[in-house]
PDB file of C-alpha atoms and ligand atoms in Angstrom:
ATOM      1  CA  MET H 224       0.000   0.000   0.000  1.00 65.00           C
ATOM      2  CA  GLU H 225       2.887   2.385   0.755  1.00 66.00           C
ATOM      3  CA  ASN H 226       4.098   2.159  -2.852  1.00 93.00           C
ATOM      4  CA  LEU H 227       0.631   2.895  -4.113  1.00 95.00           C
ATOM      5  CA  VAL H 228       0.298   5.930  -1.841  1.00 96.00           C
ATOM      6  CA  ALA H 229       3.684   7.228  -3.056  1.00 95.00           C
ATOM      7  CA  GLU H 230       2.726   6.619  -6.688  1.00 96.00           C
ATOM      8  CA  ILE H 231      -0.571   8.489  -6.239  1.00 98.00           C
ATOM      9  CA  SER H 232       1.225  11.413  -4.570  1.00 97.00           C
ATOM     10  CA  ARG H 233       3.715  11.602  -7.460  1.00 96.00           C
ATOM     11  CA  LEU H 234       0.927  11.466 -10.077  1.00 97.00           C
ATOM     12  CA  LYS H 235      -1.013  14.193  -8.267  1.00 97.00           C
ATOM     13  CA  GLN H 236       1.980  16.513  -8.428  1.00 97.00           C
ATOM     14  CA  GLU H 237       2.807  15.700 -12.056  1.00 96.00           C
ATOM     15  CA  LYS H 238      -0.762  16.316 -13.199  1.00 97.00           C
ATOM     16  CA  ASN H 239      -1.681  19.162 -10.844  1.00 97.00           C
ATOM     17  CA  ALA H 240      -4.509  16.948  -9.592  1.00 98.00           C
ATOM     18  CA  ILE H 241      -6.571  17.063  -6.414  1.00 98.00           C
ATOM     19  CA  ILE H 242      -8.326  14.139  -4.710  1.00 98.00           C
ATOM     20  CA  LEU H 243     -11.660  14.960  -3.101  1.00 98.00           C
ATOM     21  CA  SER H 244     -13.024  12.289  -0.767  1.00 98.00           C
ATOM     22  CA  HIS H 245     -16.375  11.904   0.914  1.00 98.00           C
ATOM     23  CA  ASN H 246     -16.386  11.034   4.639  1.00 98.00           C
ATOM     24  CA  TYR H 247     -17.752   7.516   3.875  1.00 98.00           C
ATOM     25  CA  GLN H 248     -14.766   6.472   1.755  1.00 98.00           C
ATOM     26  CA  ARG H 249     -12.400   3.658   2.761  1.00 96.00           C
ATOM     27  CA  THR H 250      -9.883   4.870   5.367  1.00 95.00           C
ATOM     28  CA  GLU H 251      -6.857   4.192   3.141  1.00 96.00           C
ATOM     29  CA  ILE H 252      -8.253   6.761   0.675  1.00 97.00           C
ATOM     30  CA  PHE H 253      -8.026   9.419   3.416  1.00 96.00           C
ATOM     31  CA  GLU H 254      -4.217   8.959   3.239  1.00 95.00           C
ATOM     32  CA  VAL H 255      -4.128  10.381  -0.300  1.00 97.00           C
ATOM     33  CA  ALA H 256      -7.065  12.798  -0.145  1.00 98.00           C
ATOM     34  CA  ASP H 257      -6.504  16.565  -0.309  1.00 98.00           C
ATOM     35  CA  PHE H 258      -9.926  17.229   1.131  1.00 98.00           C
ATOM     36  CA  ILE H 259     -12.333  14.967   3.056  1.00 98.00           C
ATOM     37  CA  GLY H 260     -15.822  16.254   3.639  1.00 97.00           C
ATOM     38  CA  ASP H 261     -19.593  16.193   3.324  1.00 97.00           C
ATOM     39  CA  SER H 262     -21.501  17.047   0.133  1.00 96.00           C
ATOM     40  CA  LEU H 263     -21.512  20.777   0.877  1.00 94.00           C
ATOM     41  CA  GLY H 264     -17.787  20.977   1.663  1.00 96.00           C
ATOM     42  CA  LEU H 265     -16.954  18.908  -1.401  1.00 96.00           C
ATOM     43  CA  CYS H 266     -19.044  21.189  -3.639  1.00 95.00           C
ATOM     44  CA  GLN H 267     -17.304  24.268  -2.226  1.00 95.00           C
ATOM     45  CA  GLU H 268     -13.887  22.683  -2.715  1.00 97.00           C
ATOM     46  CA  ALA H 269     -14.690  21.578  -6.291  1.00 96.00           C
ATOM     47  CA  LYS H 270     -15.954  25.064  -7.112  1.00 96.00           C
ATOM     48  CA  THR H 271     -12.806  26.874  -6.003  1.00 96.00           C
ATOM     49  CA  THR H 272      -9.949  24.463  -6.740  1.00 97.00           C
ATOM     50  CA  LYS H 273      -7.089  25.625  -8.948  1.00 95.00           C
ATOM     51  CA  ALA H 274      -6.138  22.017  -9.799  1.00 97.00           C
ATOM     52  CA  ASP H 275      -6.421  20.929 -13.454  1.00 97.00           C
ATOM     53  CA  LEU H 276      -7.693  17.450 -12.667  1.00 98.00           C
ATOM     54  CA  ILE H 277     -10.265  16.568  -9.982  1.00 98.00           C
ATOM     55  CA  VAL H 278     -10.353  12.925  -8.843  1.00 98.00           C
ATOM     56  CA  PHE H 279     -13.680  12.529  -7.085  1.00 98.00           C
ATOM     57  CA  SER H 280     -13.721   9.663  -4.608  1.00 98.00           C
ATOM     58  CA  GLY H 281     -17.391   9.527  -3.767  1.00 98.00           C
ATOM     59  CA  VAL H 282     -20.484   8.595  -5.759  1.00 98.00           C
ATOM     60  CA  HIS H 283     -21.496   9.654  -9.260  1.00 98.00           C
ATOM     61  CA  PHE H 284     -23.810  12.574  -8.402  1.00 98.00           C
ATOM     62  CA  MET H 285     -20.982  14.146  -6.377  1.00 97.00           C
ATOM     63  CA  ALA H 286     -18.515  13.974  -9.301  1.00 97.00           C
ATOM     64  CA  GLU H 287     -21.244  15.322 -11.578  1.00 98.00           C
ATOM     65  CA  SER H 288     -21.751  18.250  -9.184  1.00 97.00           C
ATOM     66  CA  ALA H 289     -18.017  19.019  -9.398  1.00 97.00           C
ATOM     67  CA  ALA H 290     -18.248  19.022 -13.218  1.00 97.00           C
ATOM     68  CA  ILE H 291     -21.215  21.437 -13.062  1.00 97.00           C
ATOM     69  CA  LEU H 292     -19.539  23.758 -10.549  1.00 97.00           C
ATOM     70  CA  ASN H 293     -16.180  23.924 -12.303  1.00 95.00           C
ATOM     71  CA  PRO H 294     -16.817  23.180 -16.007  1.00 94.00           C
ATOM     72  CA  ASP H 295     -13.270  24.083 -17.102  1.00 93.00           C
ATOM     73  CA  LYS H 296     -11.753  21.254 -15.068  1.00 96.00           C
ATOM     74  CA  LYS H 297     -11.511  17.603 -15.951  1.00 97.00           C
ATOM     75  CA  VAL H 298     -13.368  15.476 -13.369  1.00 98.00           C
ATOM     76  CA  VAL H 299     -12.647  11.754 -13.113  1.00 98.00           C
ATOM     77  CA  ILE H 300     -14.238   9.134 -10.869  1.00 98.00           C
ATOM     78  CA  PRO H 301     -12.397   5.971  -9.750  1.00 98.00           C
ATOM     79  CA  ASP H 302     -15.455   3.767 -10.332  1.00 98.00           C
ATOM     80  CA  PRO H 303     -18.225   5.063 -12.628  1.00 96.00           C
ATOM     81  CA  GLU H 304     -20.559   2.389 -11.224  1.00 97.00           C
ATOM     82  CA  ALA H 305     -20.552   4.083  -7.801  1.00 98.00           C
ATOM     83  CA  GLY H 306     -24.115   5.392  -7.794  1.00 98.00           C
ATOM     84  CA  CYS H 307     -26.650   6.480  -5.189  1.00 98.00           C
ATOM     85  CA  ALA H 308     -29.821   4.443  -4.659  1.00 98.00           C
ATOM     86  CA  MET H 309     -31.675   7.533  -3.462  1.00 98.00           C
ATOM     87  CA  ALA H 310     -30.697   9.605  -6.520  1.00 98.00           C
ATOM     88  CA  ASP H 311     -32.100   6.777  -8.676  1.00 98.00           C
ATOM     89  CA  MET H 312     -35.522   7.089  -6.997  1.00 98.00           C
ATOM     90  CA  ILE H 313     -36.521  10.211  -8.905  1.00 98.00           C
ATOM     91  CA  ASP H 314     -36.827  10.749 -12.669  1.00 98.00           C
ATOM     92  CA  VAL H 315     -37.450  13.868 -14.751  1.00 98.00           C
ATOM     93  CA  GLU H 316     -40.878  12.702 -15.945  1.00 98.00           C
ATOM     94  CA  GLY H 317     -42.074  12.188 -12.379  1.00 98.00           C
ATOM     95  CA  LEU H 318     -40.638  15.485 -11.198  1.00 98.00           C
ATOM     96  CA  LEU H 319     -42.326  17.372 -14.054  1.00 98.00           C
ATOM     97  CA  ALA H 320     -45.639  15.700 -13.144  1.00 98.00           C
ATOM     98  CA  MET H 321     -45.216  16.802  -9.520  1.00 98.00           C
ATOM     99  CA  LYS H 322     -44.431  20.363 -10.597  1.00 98.00           C
ATOM    100  CA  ALA H 323     -47.559  20.361 -12.793  1.00 98.00           C
ATOM    101  CA  LYS H 324     -49.635  19.144  -9.817  1.00 98.00           C
ATOM    102  CA  TYR H 325     -48.330  21.981  -7.601  1.00 98.00           C
ATOM    103  CA  PRO H 326     -47.894  24.976  -9.929  1.00 97.00           C
ATOM    104  CA  GLY H 327     -45.881  27.832  -8.427  1.00 96.00           C
ATOM    105  CA  VAL H 328     -44.578  25.713  -5.550  1.00 98.00           C
ATOM    106  CA  PRO H 329     -40.764  25.941  -5.431  1.00 98.00           C
ATOM    107  CA  VAL H 330     -38.697  22.737  -5.695  1.00 98.00           C
ATOM    108  CA  VAL H 331     -35.863  22.313  -3.208  1.00 98.00           C
ATOM    109  CA  MET H 332     -33.746  19.435  -4.487  1.00 98.00           C
ATOM    110  CA  TYR H 333     -31.301  17.483  -2.335  1.00 98.00           C
ATOM    111  CA  VAL H 334     -27.909  17.285  -4.062  1.00 98.00           C
ATOM    112  CA  ASN H 335     -28.297  13.484  -4.032  1.00 98.00           C
ATOM    113  CA  SER H 336     -29.865  13.697  -7.512  1.00 98.00           C
ATOM    114  CA  THR H 337     -28.756  13.629 -11.135  1.00 98.00           C
ATOM    115  CA  ALA H 338     -27.771  16.730 -13.125  1.00 98.00           C
ATOM    116  CA  GLU H 339     -31.026  16.458 -15.157  1.00 98.00           C
ATOM    117  CA  ILE H 340     -33.091  16.529 -11.961  1.00 98.00           C
ATOM    118  CA  LYS H 341     -31.090  19.469 -10.587  1.00 98.00           C
ATOM    119  CA  ALA H 342     -31.721  21.343 -13.851  1.00 98.00           C
ATOM    120  CA  GLU H 343     -35.505  21.081 -13.251  1.00 98.00           C
ATOM    121  CA  SER H 344     -35.229  22.367  -9.662  1.00 98.00           C
ATOM    122  CA  ASP H 345     -35.360  25.880  -8.213  1.00 98.00           C
ATOM    123  CA  VAL H 346     -32.707  25.536  -5.566  1.00 98.00           C
ATOM    124  CA  LEU H 347     -30.490  22.761  -4.226  1.00 98.00           C
ATOM    125  CA  CYS H 348     -29.697  21.809  -0.651  1.00 98.00           C
ATOM    126  CA  THR H 349     -27.433  19.425   1.230  1.00 97.00           C
ATOM    127  CA  SER H 350     -27.918  17.789   4.623  1.00 97.00           C
ATOM    128  CA  ALA H 351     -25.836  20.642   6.093  1.00 97.00           C
ATOM    129  CA  ASN H 352     -28.080  23.495   4.921  1.00 98.00           C
ATOM    130  CA  ALA H 353     -31.509  22.007   4.032  1.00 98.00           C
ATOM    131  CA  VAL H 354     -33.437  23.705   6.868  1.00 98.00           C
ATOM    132  CA  LYS H 355     -31.780  27.071   6.141  1.00 98.00           C
ATOM    133  CA  VAL H 356     -32.549  26.807   2.404  1.00 98.00           C
ATOM    134  CA  VAL H 357     -36.239  26.019   2.946  1.00 98.00           C
ATOM    135  CA  GLN H 358     -36.532  28.641   5.688  1.00 98.00           C
ATOM    136  CA  SER H 359     -35.180  31.290   3.303  1.00 98.00           C
ATOM    137  CA  LEU H 360     -38.044  30.844   0.815  1.00 98.00           C
ATOM    138  CA  SER H 361     -40.993  33.224   1.037  1.00 97.00           C
ATOM    139  CA  GLU H 362     -43.492  30.599  -0.168  1.00 98.00           C
ATOM    140  CA  LYS H 363     -45.436  28.653   2.480  1.00 97.00           C
ATOM    141  CA  ARG H 364     -45.565  25.415   0.449  1.00 98.00           C
ATOM    142  CA  VAL H 365     -42.315  23.841  -0.696  1.00 98.00           C
ATOM    143  CA  ILE H 366     -41.589  20.605  -2.574  1.00 98.00           C
ATOM    144  CA  CYS H 367     -38.621  18.739  -1.024  1.00 98.00           C
ATOM    145  CA  ALA H 368     -37.200  15.844  -3.019  1.00 98.00           C
ATOM    146  CA  PRO H 369     -36.091  13.099  -3.318  1.00 98.00           C
ATOM    147  CA  ASP H 370     -35.566  12.197   0.378  1.00 98.00           C
ATOM    148  CA  LYS H 371     -38.808  11.831   2.355  1.00 98.00           C
ATOM    149  CA  ASN H 372     -36.842  11.534   5.619  1.00 98.00           C
ATOM    150  CA  LEU H 373     -35.000  14.793   5.004  1.00 98.00           C
ATOM    151  CA  ALA H 374     -38.371  16.345   4.079  1.00 98.00           C
ATOM    152  CA  ASP H 375     -39.846  15.119   7.411  1.00 98.00           C
ATOM    153  CA  PHE H 376     -36.819  16.495   9.254  1.00 98.00           C
ATOM    154  CA  ILE H 377     -37.229  19.910   7.582  1.00 98.00           C
ATOM    155  CA  GLN H 378     -40.961  19.878   8.347  1.00 98.00           C
ATOM    156  CA  SER H 379     -40.246  19.145  12.031  1.00 98.00           C
ATOM    157  CA  LYS H 380     -37.929  22.163  12.198  1.00 98.00           C
ATOM    158  CA  ILE H 381     -40.191  24.542  10.241  1.00 98.00           C
ATOM    159  CA  PRO H 382     -43.783  23.707  11.284  1.00 97.00           C
ATOM    160  CA  ASP H 383     -45.213  26.908   9.756  1.00 97.00           C
ATOM    161  CA  LYS H 384     -44.348  25.690   6.240  1.00 98.00           C
ATOM    162  CA  GLU H 385     -46.078  22.903   4.331  1.00 98.00           C
ATOM    163  CA  ILE H 386     -43.443  20.521   3.004  1.00 98.00           C
ATOM    164  CA  ILE H 387     -44.526  18.344   0.079  1.00 98.00           C
ATOM    165  CA  PRO H 388     -42.203  15.316   0.033  1.00 98.00           C
ATOM    166  CA  TRP H 389     -41.108  13.014  -2.774  1.00 98.00           C
ATOM    167  CA  ASP H 390     -41.288   9.336  -1.824  1.00 97.00           C
ATOM    168  CA  GLY H 391     -37.539   8.552  -1.991  1.00 98.00           C
ATOM    169  CA  TYR H 392     -35.117   7.469   0.707  1.00 98.00           C
ATOM    170  CA  CYS H 393     -31.632   6.152   1.310  1.00 98.00           C
ATOM    171  CA  PRO H 394     -31.872   2.386   1.910  1.00 98.00           C
ATOM    172  CA  ILE H 395     -28.781   2.525   4.134  1.00 97.00           C
ATOM    173  CA  HIS H 396     -30.295   5.111   6.493  1.00 98.00           C
ATOM    174  CA  GLN H 397     -33.835   3.737   6.228  1.00 97.00           C
ATOM    175  CA  ARG H 398     -32.593   0.568   7.987  1.00 95.00           C
ATOM    176  CA  LEU H 399     -31.466   2.494  11.071  1.00 94.00           C
ATOM    177  CA  ASN H 400     -34.225   2.189  13.624  1.00 92.00           C
ATOM    178  CA  LEU H 401     -35.411   3.390  16.995  1.00 94.00           C
ATOM    179  CA  ASP H 402     -35.017  -0.067  18.601  1.00 93.00           C
ATOM    180  CA  TYR H 403     -31.281   0.099  18.043  1.00 90.00           C
ATOM    181  CA  VAL H 404     -31.138   3.634  19.502  1.00 93.00           C
ATOM    182  CA  LYS H 405     -33.021   2.450  22.607  1.00 94.00           C
ATOM    183  CA  GLN H 406     -30.802  -0.623  23.059  1.00 94.00           C
ATOM    184  CA  ALA H 407     -27.628   1.363  22.473  1.00 92.00           C
ATOM    185  CA  ARG H 408     -28.776   4.006  25.004  1.00 93.00           C
ATOM    186  CA  LYS H 409     -29.295   1.272  27.612  1.00 95.00           C
ATOM    187  CA  ARG H 410     -25.909  -0.300  26.898  1.00 95.00           C
ATOM    188  CA  HIS H 411     -23.989   2.997  26.732  1.00 96.00           C
ATOM    189  CA  PRO H 412     -25.931   5.385  28.988  1.00 96.00           C
ATOM    190  CA  LYS H 413     -23.223   8.064  28.883  1.00 96.00           C
ATOM    191  CA  ALA H 414     -22.948   8.093  25.079  1.00 97.00           C
ATOM    192  CA  LYS H 415     -24.273  10.961  22.971  1.00 97.00           C
ATOM    193  CA  ILE H 416     -26.320   9.995  19.914  1.00 97.00           C
ATOM    194  CA  ILE H 417     -25.599  11.574  16.530  1.00 97.00           C
ATOM    195  CA  ALA H 418     -27.945  10.880  13.603  1.00 97.00           C
ATOM    196  CA  HIS H 419     -27.973  11.925   9.945  1.00 98.00           C
ATOM    197  CA  PRO H 420     -31.117  13.658   8.598  1.00 98.00           C
ATOM    198  CA  GLU H 421     -31.517  10.827   6.057  1.00 98.00           C
ATOM    199  CA  CYS H 422     -32.579   8.599   9.010  1.00 98.00           C
ATOM    200  CA  PRO H 423     -36.291   8.097   9.695  1.00 98.00           C
ATOM    201  CA  LEU H 424     -37.566  11.064  11.759  1.00 98.00           C
ATOM    202  CA  GLU H 425     -38.112   8.955  14.920  1.00 97.00           C
ATOM    203  CA  VAL H 426     -34.359   8.213  14.925  1.00 97.00           C
ATOM    204  CA  SER H 427     -33.384  11.842  14.277  1.00 97.00           C
ATOM    205  CA  GLU H 428     -35.712  12.998  17.054  1.00 97.00           C
ATOM    206  CA  ALA H 429     -34.307  10.493  19.546  1.00 96.00           C
ATOM    207  CA  ALA H 430     -30.759  11.683  18.879  1.00 96.00           C
ATOM    208  CA  ASP H 431     -28.814  14.427  20.655  1.00 97.00           C
ATOM    209  CA  TYR H 432     -27.634  15.767  17.296  1.00 98.00           C
ATOM    210  CA  CYS H 433     -28.903  15.381  13.724  1.00 98.00           C
ATOM    211  CA  LEU H 434     -26.177  16.570  11.372  1.00 98.00           C
ATOM    212  CA  SER H 435     -24.392  16.245   8.042  1.00 98.00           C
ATOM    213  CA  THR H 436     -21.321  13.991   8.099  1.00 97.00           C
ATOM    214  CA  SER H 437     -18.806  16.854   8.439  1.00 97.00           C
ATOM    215  CA  LYS H 438     -20.878  18.546  11.118  1.00 98.00           C
ATOM    216  CA  MET H 439     -20.717  15.224  13.013  1.00 98.00           C
ATOM    217  CA  VAL H 440     -16.938  15.635  13.158  1.00 98.00           C
ATOM    218  CA  GLU H 441     -17.364  19.193  14.515  1.00 98.00           C
ATOM    219  CA  ALA H 442     -19.965  18.052  17.063  1.00 98.00           C
ATOM    220  CA  VAL H 443     -17.655  15.372  18.486  1.00 98.00           C
ATOM    221  CA  LYS H 444     -14.829  17.918  18.666  1.00 98.00           C
ATOM    222  CA  ASN H 445     -16.977  20.305  20.686  1.00 98.00           C
ATOM    223  CA  ASP H 446     -18.666  17.749  22.953  1.00 98.00           C
ATOM    224  CA  PRO H 447     -16.827  16.506  26.058  1.00 98.00           C
ATOM    225  CA  ALA H 448     -18.526  13.056  25.906  1.00 98.00           C
ATOM    226  CA  LYS H 449     -16.202  10.089  25.558  1.00 98.00           C
ATOM    227  CA  GLU H 450     -18.658   7.819  23.711  1.00 97.00           C
ATOM    228  CA  PHE H 451     -20.949   8.368  20.738  1.00 97.00           C
ATOM    229  CA  ILE H 452     -23.624   6.284  19.035  1.00 96.00           C
ATOM    230  CA  VAL H 453     -23.476   7.193  15.343  1.00 96.00           C
ATOM    231  CA  MET H 454     -26.611   6.675  13.245  1.00 97.00           C
ATOM    232  CA  THR H 455     -25.426   6.893   9.645  1.00 97.00           C
ATOM    233  CA  GLU H 456     -23.525   4.793   7.088  1.00 97.00           C
ATOM    234  CA  CYS H 457     -21.330   2.619   9.311  1.00 94.00           C
ATOM    235  CA  GLY H 458     -18.016   3.591   7.637  1.00 93.00           C
ATOM    236  CA  MET H 459     -18.425   7.016   9.255  1.00 97.00           C
ATOM    237  CA  ILE H 460     -17.220   5.652  12.580  1.00 96.00           C
ATOM    238  CA  LYS H 461     -13.859   4.832  10.972  1.00 96.00           C
ATOM    239  CA  ARG H 462     -13.531   8.466   9.915  1.00 97.00           C
ATOM    240  CA  LEU H 463     -14.470   9.622  13.432  1.00 98.00           C
ATOM    241  CA  GLN H 464     -12.166   7.065  15.047  1.00 97.00           C
ATOM    242  CA  LYS H 465      -9.259   8.337  12.954  1.00 95.00           C
ATOM    243  CA  VAL H 466      -9.832  11.968  13.934  1.00 96.00           C
ATOM    244  CA  PHE H 467     -10.626  11.160  17.580  1.00 98.00           C
ATOM    245  CA  PRO H 468      -8.603   8.070  18.604  1.00 97.00           C
ATOM    246  CA  ASP H 469      -9.349   8.649  22.318  1.00 97.00           C
ATOM    247  CA  ARG H 470     -13.169   8.502  21.905  1.00 98.00           C
ATOM    248  CA  LYS H 471     -15.414   5.459  21.413  1.00 97.00           C
ATOM    249  CA  PHE H 472     -17.959   5.152  18.609  1.00 97.00           C
ATOM    250  CA  TYR H 473     -20.786   2.634  18.200  1.00 95.00           C
ATOM    251  CA  THR H 474     -22.963   2.103  15.156  1.00 93.00           C
ATOM    252  CA  LEU H 475     -25.421  -0.278  13.535  1.00 88.00           C
ATOM    253  CA  CYS H 476     -23.813  -2.038  10.570  1.00 86.00           C
ATOM    254  CA  SER H 477     -25.384  -0.506   7.442  1.00 94.00           C
ATOM    255  CA  MET H 478     -22.909   0.001   4.638  1.00 96.00           C
ATOM    256  CA  CYS H 479     -23.157   1.965   1.387  1.00 98.00           C
ATOM    257  CA  PHE H 480     -21.443  -0.451  -1.002  1.00 97.00           C
ATOM    258  CA  ASP H 481     -21.444   2.182  -3.743  1.00 98.00           C
ATOM    259  CA  MET H 482     -19.270   4.467  -1.619  1.00 98.00           C
ATOM    260  CA  LYS H 483     -16.892   1.552  -1.029  1.00 98.00           C
ATOM    261  CA  LYS H 484     -16.445   0.772  -4.749  1.00 98.00           C
ATOM    262  CA  ASN H 485     -13.571   3.256  -4.939  1.00 98.00           C
ATOM    263  CA  THR H 486     -10.130   1.857  -4.068  1.00 98.00           C
ATOM    264  CA  LEU H 487      -6.552   3.148  -4.064  1.00 98.00           C
ATOM    265  CA  GLU H 488      -5.827   1.042  -7.174  1.00 98.00           C
ATOM    266  CA  LYS H 489      -8.742   2.630  -9.052  1.00 98.00           C
ATOM    267  CA  ILE H 490      -7.617   6.096  -7.927  1.00 98.00           C
ATOM    268  CA  ARG H 491      -4.112   5.391  -9.267  1.00 98.00           C
ATOM    269  CA  ASP H 492      -5.553   4.115 -12.566  1.00 97.00           C
ATOM    270  CA  CYS H 493      -7.782   7.122 -13.105  1.00 97.00           C
ATOM    271  CA  LEU H 494      -4.849   9.445 -12.394  1.00 98.00           C
ATOM    272  CA  VAL H 495      -2.736   7.585 -14.975  1.00 97.00           C
ATOM    273  CA  ASN H 496      -5.453   7.360 -17.642  1.00 98.00           C
ATOM    274  CA  GLU H 497      -7.366  10.552 -16.748  1.00 98.00           C
ATOM    275  CA  LYS H 498     -10.622   8.625 -17.161  1.00 96.00           C
ATOM    276  CA  PRO H 499     -13.443   7.722 -16.690  1.00 97.00           C
ATOM    277  CA  VAL H 500     -14.365  11.393 -17.167  1.00 98.00           C
ATOM    278  CA  VAL H 501     -17.623  12.660 -15.684  1.00 97.00           C
ATOM    279  CA  SER H 502     -19.146  15.367 -17.855  1.00 95.00           C
ATOM    280  CA  VAL H 503     -22.544  17.019 -18.121  1.00 97.00           C
ATOM    281  CA  ASP H 504     -24.363  18.266 -21.240  1.00 96.00           C
ATOM    282  CA  PRO H 505     -23.831  22.080 -21.209  1.00 95.00           C
ATOM    283  CA  ALA H 506     -27.574  22.769 -21.641  1.00 94.00           C
ATOM    284  CA  VAL H 507     -28.311  20.735 -18.505  1.00 97.00           C
ATOM    285  CA  SER H 508     -25.220  21.948 -16.665  1.00 97.00           C
ATOM    286  CA  GLY H 509     -26.125  25.645 -17.067  1.00 97.00           C
ATOM    287  CA  LYS H 510     -29.575  25.180 -15.530  1.00 98.00           C
ATOM    288  CA  ALA H 511     -28.235  22.961 -12.725  1.00 98.00           C
ATOM    289  CA  LEU H 512     -25.582  25.592 -11.980  1.00 97.00           C
ATOM    290  CA  GLN H 513     -28.305  28.210 -11.453  1.00 98.00           C
ATOM    291  CA  ALA H 514     -29.912  25.961  -8.811  1.00 98.00           C
ATOM    292  CA  PHE H 515     -26.478  25.553  -7.175  1.00 98.00           C
ATOM    293  CA  GLU H 516     -25.868  29.334  -7.234  1.00 97.00           C
ATOM    294  CA  ARG H 517     -29.210  29.985  -5.538  1.00 98.00           C
ATOM    295  CA  MET H 518     -28.137  27.600  -2.757  1.00 98.00           C
ATOM    296  CA  PHE H 519     -24.749  29.282  -2.343  1.00 97.00           C
ATOM    297  CA  ASN H 520     -26.374  32.724  -2.217  1.00 97.00           C
ATOM    298  CA  ILE H 521     -28.588  31.803   0.763  1.00 95.00           C
TER     299      ILE H 521
HETATM  300  P1  13P G1298     -23.448  14.383   3.719  1.00 75.66           P
HETATM  301  O1  13P G1298     -23.571  15.534   2.784  1.00 75.66           O
HETATM  302  O2  13P G1298     -23.984  14.666   5.087  1.00 75.66           O
HETATM  303  O3  13P G1298     -22.035  13.886   3.778  1.00 75.66           O
HETATM  304  O4  13P G1298     -24.345  13.195   3.182  1.00 75.66           O
HETATM  305  C1  13P G1298     -24.168  12.619   1.930  1.00 75.66           C
HETATM  306  C2  13P G1298     -24.771  11.304   1.810  1.00 75.66           C
HETATM  307  O5  13P G1298     -24.886  10.737   0.765  1.00 75.66           O
HETATM  308  C3  13P G1298     -25.255  10.686   3.028  1.00 75.66           C
HETATM  309  O6  13P G1298     -25.749   9.454   2.738  1.00 75.66           O
HETATM  310 FE1  SF4 G1299     -26.803   7.525  -1.588  1.00 75.66          FE
HETATM  311 FE2  SF4 G1299     -27.413   6.498   0.780  1.00 75.66          FE
HETATM  312 FE3  SF4 G1299     -25.100   5.836  -0.343  1.00 75.66          FE
HETATM  313 FE4  SF4 G1299     -25.498   8.336   0.638  1.00 75.66          FE
HETATM  314  S1  SF4 G1299     -25.429   6.420   1.810  1.00 75.66           S
HETATM  315  S2  SF4 G1299     -24.588   7.792  -1.340  1.00 75.66           S
HETATM  316  S3  SF4 G1299     -27.676   8.627   0.159  1.00 75.66           S
HETATM  317  S4  SF4 G1299     -27.174   5.355  -1.128  1.00 75.66           S
END
C-alpha cells in the first residue's frame, strides 16, 4: 500500500490533480485525499480548486456536481458504477408531473440527484443546509425531493411551512431504527447519539444531534462526551475514530457499497489514464448551476 500511496502522490503533483473524498470512503483513501468532507464541503472545494484534474472519490452525483460547478476542469471518478440508490428514486418525468400538480410551488432538491433533476429544480440543498434553504423561501408550500426523511426532518424544524415530500429514501439510512437507539442508550448510557437527517424522523428525534457527516466531526470535537452512538452509514465511525482516537464510537452495521467501490488502485488508474471522465451536457449543466448558485447565495 505504501508504494501505491507514493505513486498516487507523485501522479497528483505531475498532473496538478486534487483528490476529493467523501467522509464515507475507505480509510486508506483518506491517506491520499486533499480534502475529506460532506456534500456541501466537497461542492465548495470543487468550485474553487485551482487544480487541473479533480479525482472525485465519492459517488457519481458528487462527481457530476463538481463538473457542473467547475466546467473548465476535468473530473474523473475511480469507479463510474458508484451510484446512489436515493438519486435513482426520482426521474425527470415524475418530477415534471409533480411540478404540474403543484404549480408555483418551489422545488428544493437534495444534491443526491442527477444533473437532469437538478436542472428542473429551483434551488439545491445538502444535509448541512436544508433547513436554512427552505426557511429562506418566502413561499409557504415547498416541494422537497427526493428524500422523504429529510423532508420530514425539515418539516419538524419549520412547522409553519407545508413541506410536500417526494417518496424517496436512502436504503442505508432507512434501515437504522429506533429499537437500536433504545438498546444502544441502555448499553452505553453516557454516550451521545448523533444521527444523519436521512434517518427516519423517529431516529433523528431520539438523537442528541442530527447533522451532516462533516458537522458530526465538529460536534464530536466540541462535545466533552467520551462515547458516541453514530446513526449513519457505518463507515463514518472509521472516519471519526481516525480523527478522535481517544473517543469510542458505536454504530449499527449498514454500509453503502457504492461508496466503497472506490479503491486506491482505481484512484491510481484514473490518475494515470485521466478517465473515466464525468461530464454534463452544457444545456443541462447551465440550468443545474443556477440551482447551485441559488443555494450558495442563501
Ligand atoms: P453528507 O452531505 O452529510 O455527507 O451526506 C451525503 C450522503 O450521501 C449521506 O448518505
Ligand atoms: Fe446515496 Fe445512501 Fe449511499 Fe449516501 S449512503 S450515497 S444517500 S445510497
